[in-house]
mmCIF file of C-alpha atoms in Angstrom:
data_model
loop_
_atom_site.group_PDB
_atom_site.id
_atom_site.type_symbol
_atom_site.label_atom_id
_atom_site.label_comp_id
_atom_site.label_asym_id
_atom_site.label_seq_id
_atom_site.Cartn_x
_atom_site.Cartn_y
_atom_site.Cartn_z
ATOM 1 C CA MET A 1 7.010 12.551 -20.717
ATOM 2 C CA ILE A 2 8.329 10.781 -17.620
ATOM 3 C CA GLU A 3 7.858 12.191 -14.143
ATOM 4 C CA ALA A 4 9.971 10.696 -11.357
ATOM 5 C CA PHE A 5 10.637 11.117 -7.661
ATOM 6 C CA GLY A 6 12.633 9.119 -5.125
ATOM 7 C CA ARG A 7 13.388 9.216 -1.425
ATOM 8 C CA THR A 8 15.261 7.151 1.138
ATOM 9 C CA ASP A 9 14.701 6.955 4.881
ATOM 10 C CA VAL A 10 16.770 5.356 7.641
ATOM 11 C CA GLY A 11 13.684 3.708 9.209
ATOM 12 C CA ARG A 12 13.020 3.350 12.907
ATOM 13 C CA ARG A 13 15.540 0.728 14.016
ATOM 14 C CA ARG A 14 18.755 1.351 12.051
ATOM 15 C CA LYS A 15 21.379 3.973 12.889
ATOM 16 C CA ILE A 16 22.863 4.083 9.381
ATOM 17 C CA ASN A 17 21.124 4.219 6.014
ATOM 18 C CA GLU A 18 22.789 1.638 3.755
ATOM 19 C CA ASP A 19 20.330 2.212 0.895
ATOM 20 C CA ALA A 20 21.130 4.432 -2.076
ATOM 21 C CA LEU A 21 19.070 5.621 -5.025
ATOM 22 C CA LEU A 22 19.425 7.267 -8.400
ATOM 23 C CA VAL A 23 16.834 9.384 -10.203
ATOM 24 C CA SER A 24 18.348 10.662 -13.448
ATOM 25 C CA PRO A 25 15.835 12.072 -15.959
ATOM 26 C CA GLU A 26 18.788 13.194 -18.115
ATOM 27 C CA THR A 27 19.818 9.594 -18.795
ATOM 28 C CA SER A 28 16.406 8.010 -18.065
ATOM 29 C CA LEU A 29 18.035 5.776 -15.452
ATOM 30 C CA TYR A 30 16.427 5.011 -12.105
ATOM 31 C CA ALA A 31 17.877 2.671 -9.490
ATOM 32 C CA VAL A 32 17.692 1.454 -5.888
ATOM 33 C CA CYS A 33 20.501 -0.368 -4.055
ATOM 34 C CA ASP A 34 20.339 -1.897 -0.582
ATOM 35 C CA GLY A 35 23.824 -2.394 0.866
ATOM 36 C CA MET A 36 24.959 -5.048 3.309
ATOM 37 C CA GLY A 37 28.126 -5.806 5.241
ATOM 38 C CA GLY A 38 29.752 -5.098 8.576
ATOM 39 C CA HIS A 39 30.434 -1.618 9.997
ATOM 40 C CA ASN A 40 29.666 0.981 7.295
ATOM 41 C CA ALA A 41 30.488 -1.361 4.401
ATOM 42 C CA GLY A 42 26.900 -1.651 3.154
ATOM 43 C CA GLU A 43 26.735 2.102 2.711
ATOM 44 C CA VAL A 44 29.983 1.979 0.714
ATOM 45 C CA ALA A 45 28.749 -0.856 -1.516
ATOM 46 C CA SER A 46 25.430 0.753 -2.404
ATOM 47 C CA GLY A 47 27.088 4.124 -3.031
ATOM 48 C CA LEU A 48 29.747 2.616 -5.311
ATOM 49 C CA ALA A 49 27.141 0.667 -7.250
ATOM 50 C CA ILE A 50 24.904 3.689 -7.831
ATOM 51 C CA GLU A 51 27.889 5.810 -8.865
ATOM 52 C CA THR A 52 29.128 3.186 -11.335
ATOM 53 C CA LEU A 53 25.684 2.632 -12.867
ATOM 54 C CA GLY A 54 25.211 6.336 -13.432
ATOM 55 C CA GLU A 55 28.664 6.836 -14.919
ATOM 56 C CA PHE A 56 28.468 4.026 -17.475
ATOM 57 C CA ILE A 57 24.930 4.779 -18.617
ATOM 58 C CA ALA A 58 25.847 8.446 -19.105
ATOM 59 C CA THR A 59 29.082 7.606 -20.939
ATOM 60 C CA SER A 60 27.570 4.943 -23.201
ATOM 61 C CA ALA A 61 24.829 7.353 -24.284
ATOM 62 C CA VAL A 62 27.271 9.768 -25.917
ATOM 63 C CA GLU A 63 30.593 8.009 -26.590
ATOM 64 C CA ARG A 64 30.775 5.736 -29.615
ATOM 65 C CA ASP A 65 34.144 4.277 -28.618
ATOM 66 C CA VAL A 66 33.128 3.279 -25.088
ATOM 67 C CA THR A 67 34.775 0.064 -23.902
ATOM 68 C CA TRP A 68 32.537 -2.996 -23.539
ATOM 69 C CA PRO A 69 34.559 -5.247 -21.180
ATOM 70 C CA TRP A 70 32.378 -8.327 -21.801
ATOM 71 C CA GLY A 71 31.393 -7.541 -25.384
ATOM 72 C CA LEU A 72 27.818 -7.163 -26.652
ATOM 73 C CA ASP A 73 25.106 -9.813 -26.422
ATOM 74 C CA ALA A 74 23.402 -10.042 -29.823
ATOM 75 C CA ASN A 75 20.252 -11.430 -28.168
ATOM 76 C CA LEU A 76 19.726 -8.207 -26.189
ATOM 77 C CA SER A 77 18.802 -4.690 -27.250
ATOM 78 C CA PHE A 78 21.440 -1.975 -27.099
ATOM 79 C CA ASP A 79 19.928 -0.533 -23.909
ATOM 80 C CA ALA A 80 19.771 -3.967 -22.283
ATOM 81 C CA ASN A 81 23.465 -4.394 -23.098
ATOM 82 C CA ARG A 82 24.164 -0.991 -21.561
ATOM 83 C CA LEU A 83 22.359 -1.840 -18.337
ATOM 84 C CA LYS A 84 23.840 -5.333 -18.111
ATOM 85 C CA THR A 85 27.353 -3.945 -18.554
ATOM 86 C CA ALA A 86 26.735 -1.165 -16.024
ATOM 87 C CA ILE A 87 25.661 -3.661 -13.353
ATOM 88 C CA ARG A 88 28.592 -5.972 -14.111
ATOM 89 C CA LEU A 89 30.981 -3.019 -13.832
ATOM 90 C CA ALA A 90 29.377 -2.112 -10.510
ATOM 91 C CA ASN A 91 29.885 -5.702 -9.358
ATOM 92 C CA THR A 92 33.580 -5.574 -10.277
ATOM 93 C CA ARG A 93 34.097 -2.230 -8.576
ATOM 94 C CA VAL A 94 32.417 -3.283 -5.315
ATOM 95 C CA TYR A 95 34.176 -6.669 -5.295
ATOM 96 C CA GLN A 96 37.611 -5.116 -5.876
ATOM 97 C CA ALA A 97 37.045 -2.460 -3.194
ATOM 98 C CA ALA A 98 36.200 -5.212 -0.697
ATOM 99 C CA GLU A 99 39.323 -7.141 -1.708
ATOM 100 C CA LYS A 100 41.581 -4.134 -1.143
ATOM 101 C CA ARG A 101 40.266 -2.985 2.232
ATOM 102 C CA GLU A 102 39.933 -5.408 5.116
ATOM 103 C CA GLU A 103 37.198 -3.383 6.808
ATOM 104 C CA LEU A 104 35.035 -3.757 3.683
ATOM 105 C CA THR A 105 35.407 -7.556 3.384
ATOM 106 C CA GLY A 106 32.104 -9.245 2.659
ATOM 107 C CA MET A 107 30.226 -6.152 1.572
ATOM 108 C CA GLY A 108 27.686 -6.246 -1.235
ATOM 109 C CA THR A 109 24.467 -4.661 -2.377
ATOM 110 C CA THR A 110 21.218 -5.529 -4.058
ATOM 111 C CA VAL A 111 20.309 -3.604 -7.194
ATOM 112 C CA VAL A 112 17.186 -2.906 -9.167
ATOM 113 C CA ALA A 113 17.599 -0.484 -12.072
ATOM 114 C CA ALA A 114 15.255 0.721 -14.804
ATOM 115 C CA LEU A 115 16.425 2.272 -18.071
ATOM 116 C CA VAL A 116 13.756 3.890 -20.250
ATOM 117 C CA ALA A 117 13.901 4.810 -23.949
ATOM 118 C CA GLY A 118 10.563 5.911 -25.361
ATOM 119 C CA ASP A 119 8.123 3.136 -24.496
ATOM 120 C CA ALA A 120 10.922 0.584 -24.038
ATOM 121 C CA LEU A 121 11.764 -0.370 -20.460
ATOM 122 C CA THR A 122 14.786 -2.436 -19.445
ATOM 123 C CA ILE A 123 15.071 -3.674 -15.857
ATOM 124 C CA GLY A 124 18.158 -5.234 -14.318
ATOM 125 C CA SER A 125 18.130 -6.751 -10.849
ATOM 126 C CA ALA A 126 20.051 -8.852 -8.366
ATOM 127 C CA GLY A 127 18.917 -9.487 -4.809
ATOM 128 C CA ASP A 128 15.528 -8.690 -3.319
ATOM 129 C CA SER A 129 15.021 -5.040 -4.206
ATOM 130 C CA ARG A 130 11.984 -4.974 -6.485
ATOM 131 C CA CYS A 131 10.327 -3.311 -9.454
ATOM 132 C CA TYR A 132 6.534 -3.129 -9.536
ATOM 133 C CA LEU A 133 4.234 -1.954 -12.328
ATOM 134 C CA VAL A 134 0.884 -0.261 -11.773
ATOM 135 C CA ARG A 135 -1.299 -0.502 -14.893
ATOM 136 C CA ASP A 136 -5.069 -0.233 -15.272
ATOM 137 C CA GLY A 137 -5.653 -0.419 -11.533
ATOM 138 C CA ALA A 138 -3.550 -3.533 -10.993
ATOM 139 C CA LEU A 139 -0.199 -3.965 -9.208
ATOM 140 C CA THR A 140 2.282 -6.465 -10.678
ATOM 141 C CA GLN A 141 5.756 -7.401 -9.444
ATOM 142 C CA LEU A 142 8.019 -7.443 -12.519
ATOM 143 C CA THR A 143 11.230 -8.654 -10.871
ATOM 144 C CA ARG A 144 11.902 -11.921 -9.089
ATOM 145 C CA ASP A 145 13.517 -11.981 -5.659
ATOM 146 C CA ASP A 146 16.919 -13.645 -5.528
ATOM 147 C CA SER A 147 16.398 -15.001 -2.034
ATOM 148 C CA TRP A 148 16.378 -18.306 -0.209
ATOM 149 C CA VAL A 149 12.669 -18.129 0.609
ATOM 150 C CA SER A 150 11.758 -17.228 -2.983
ATOM 151 C CA ALA A 151 13.651 -20.278 -4.248
ATOM 152 C CA ALA A 152 12.042 -22.440 -1.566
ATOM 153 C CA LEU A 153 8.586 -21.195 -2.571
ATOM 154 C CA GLY A 154 9.305 -22.019 -6.194
ATOM 155 C CA GLU A 155 10.350 -25.556 -5.272
ATOM 156 C CA GLY A 156 7.369 -26.097 -2.997
ATOM 157 C CA ILE A 157 9.494 -26.363 0.154
ATOM 158 C CA LEU A 158 7.636 -23.429 1.718
ATOM 159 C CA ASN A 159 4.175 -21.992 1.290
ATOM 160 C CA SER A 160 3.409 -18.273 1.237
ATOM 161 C CA ASP A 161 2.134 -18.297 4.835
ATOM 162 C CA ASP A 162 5.583 -19.377 6.084
ATOM 163 C CA VAL A 163 7.585 -16.617 4.399
ATOM 164 C CA GLU A 164 6.867 -13.612 6.591
ATOM 165 C CA HIS A 165 8.265 -15.185 9.786
ATOM 166 C CA HIS A 166 10.815 -17.594 8.350
ATOM 167 C CA PRO A 167 14.273 -17.187 9.973
ATOM 168 C CA LEU A 168 15.959 -17.188 6.517
ATOM 169 C CA ARG A 169 13.618 -14.624 4.960
ATOM 170 C CA ASN A 170 16.410 -12.030 4.687
ATOM 171 C CA VAL A 171 18.991 -14.346 3.092
ATOM 172 C CA ILE A 172 19.606 -13.337 -0.533
ATOM 173 C CA THR A 173 21.265 -15.536 -3.139
ATOM 174 C CA LYS A 174 22.663 -12.829 -5.446
ATOM 175 C CA ALA A 175 24.308 -9.488 -4.688
ATOM 176 C CA VAL A 176 26.498 -6.961 -6.452
ATOM 177 C CA GLY A 177 30.068 -7.372 -5.179
ATOM 178 C CA ALA A 178 29.575 -10.664 -3.367
ATOM 179 C CA ARG A 179 31.495 -12.639 -6.004
ATOM 180 C CA GLU A 180 33.946 -11.847 -8.785
ATOM 181 C CA SER A 181 31.211 -12.302 -11.399
ATOM 182 C CA ILE A 182 27.460 -11.849 -11.236
ATOM 183 C CA ASP A 183 24.503 -13.538 -12.909
ATOM 184 C CA LEU A 184 21.784 -10.895 -13.097
ATOM 185 C CA ASP A 185 18.202 -10.881 -14.310
ATOM 186 C CA LEU A 186 17.232 -8.659 -17.248
ATOM 187 C CA ILE A 187 13.674 -7.885 -18.322
ATOM 188 C CA GLU A 188 12.566 -5.925 -21.392
ATOM 189 C CA HIS A 189 9.047 -4.539 -21.254
ATOM 190 C CA ARG A 190 6.796 -2.138 -23.186
ATOM 191 C CA LEU A 191 5.348 0.813 -21.322
ATOM 192 C CA ALA A 192 1.886 2.286 -21.887
ATOM 193 C CA PRO A 193 0.611 5.817 -21.159
ATOM 194 C CA GLY A 194 -0.319 6.137 -17.493
ATOM 195 C CA ASP A 195 1.938 3.333 -16.261
ATOM 196 C CA VAL A 196 3.560 3.831 -12.870
ATOM 197 C CA LEU A 197 6.760 1.991 -11.966
ATOM 198 C CA MET A 198 7.985 1.565 -8.404
ATOM 199 C CA LEU A 199 11.524 0.563 -7.466
ATOM 200 C CA CYS A 200 11.976 -0.210 -3.779
ATOM 201 C CA SER A 201 14.205 -1.855 -1.203
ATOM 202 C CA ASP A 202 12.949 -4.612 1.085
ATOM 203 C CA GLY A 203 12.514 -2.024 3.810
ATOM 204 C CA LEU A 204 9.245 -1.273 2.000
ATOM 205 C CA HIS A 205 7.993 -4.607 0.667
ATOM 206 C CA GLY A 206 9.224 -6.425 3.788
ATOM 207 C CA MET A 207 6.906 -4.302 5.938
ATOM 208 C CA LEU A 208 3.919 -4.003 3.578
ATOM 209 C CA ASN A 209 2.370 -6.839 1.575
ATOM 210 C CA ASP A 210 1.196 -6.404 -2.021
ATOM 211 C CA HIS A 211 -2.371 -5.668 -0.932
ATOM 212 C CA GLU A 212 -1.176 -2.828 1.296
ATOM 213 C CA LEU A 213 1.165 -1.508 -1.415
ATOM 214 C CA ALA A 214 -1.674 -1.502 -3.934
ATOM 215 C CA ARG A 215 -3.924 0.411 -1.549
ATOM 216 C CA LEU A 216 -1.304 3.152 -1.234
ATOM 217 C CA LEU A 217 -0.274 3.198 -4.910
ATOM 218 C CA LEU A 218 -3.478 2.856 -6.860
ATOM 219 C CA PRO A 219 -4.830 6.352 -6.116
ATOM 220 C CA ALA A 220 -1.980 7.472 -8.389
ATOM 221 C CA ALA A 221 -3.526 10.794 -9.439
ATOM 222 C CA GLY A 222 -1.673 12.683 -6.695
ATOM 223 C CA PRO A 223 1.888 14.028 -6.894
ATOM 224 C CA LEU A 224 4.578 11.348 -6.838
ATOM 225 C CA ASP A 225 6.384 12.925 -3.887
ATOM 226 C CA GLU A 226 3.220 12.615 -1.780
ATOM 227 C CA THR A 227 2.766 8.977 -2.788
ATOM 228 C CA VAL A 228 6.396 8.188 -1.941
ATOM 229 C CA GLY A 229 5.903 9.888 1.420
ATOM 230 C CA ARG A 230 2.782 7.818 2.150
ATOM 231 C CA LEU A 231 4.609 4.581 1.329
ATOM 232 C CA ILE A 232 7.610 5.365 3.521
ATOM 233 C CA ASP A 233 5.406 6.551 6.385
ATOM 234 C CA ALA A 234 3.367 3.351 6.172
ATOM 235 C CA ALA A 235 6.505 1.172 6.276
ATOM 236 C CA ASN A 236 7.735 3.040 9.347
ATOM 237 C CA GLU A 237 4.347 2.833 11.035
ATOM 238 C CA ALA A 238 4.397 -0.939 10.423
ATOM 239 C CA GLY A 239 7.651 -1.162 12.384
ATOM 240 C CA GLY A 240 10.339 0.414 10.180
ATOM 241 C CA ARG A 241 12.720 -2.496 10.764
ATOM 242 C CA ASP A 242 15.015 -1.526 7.882
ATOM 243 C CA ASN A 243 16.037 1.395 5.712
ATOM 244 C CA VAL A 244 13.241 2.286 3.280
ATOM 245 C CA THR A 245 13.834 3.502 -0.272
ATOM 246 C CA VAL A 246 11.223 4.183 -2.948
ATOM 247 C CA VAL A 247 11.494 5.543 -6.478
ATOM 248 C CA LEU A 248 8.315 6.178 -8.479
#
């Protein structure tokens, strides 16, 4: 049995919440999107992406004749194909909306989504919203940030001490809706009894390092809503520079 809870908070410095989330036990889909763009465009992008993800995953679960615009990848499981297609559809929808309305030009959104079937977990991501796994008292980041600083770390241009204050730390290299097509990361993973997954926007992991996240997550015996509340409160107490969204 899967228990899930999610919450989003505007934070302490933003007037608008451009994050969006999905918690759907009916379809076993869970997602976090962090929108970006001028005016209210980020809010539009994240909302469109969440809506599109939910619609396709629900439709593809019951309709045999559902359209697969990009075909099926034989190297991926059926659920991985479903999630990949859902994110690509979201990308198309956000991109086309931005093309049609001048006030939405340049909008986009990160995405991290988890689709569960039994003990099989499929994660799709683009941007710097993250998925973490808590197992046997250890916290592990499953996704990889699509960001300038992450790439620079990987190439040895930066070291980890430089990241927190680097002026380009918020520059992401992939986003839903930023281009006509999207290259997303897919991960397939096996779940074990007692595992806890956390999806979150950078409003959380940008304010709290992995050590601080582990301290708040590892006493996981309590109700999920209380744990989510502790995480969001801690991010706000650390400065709350951005919208904060957490799904456990």
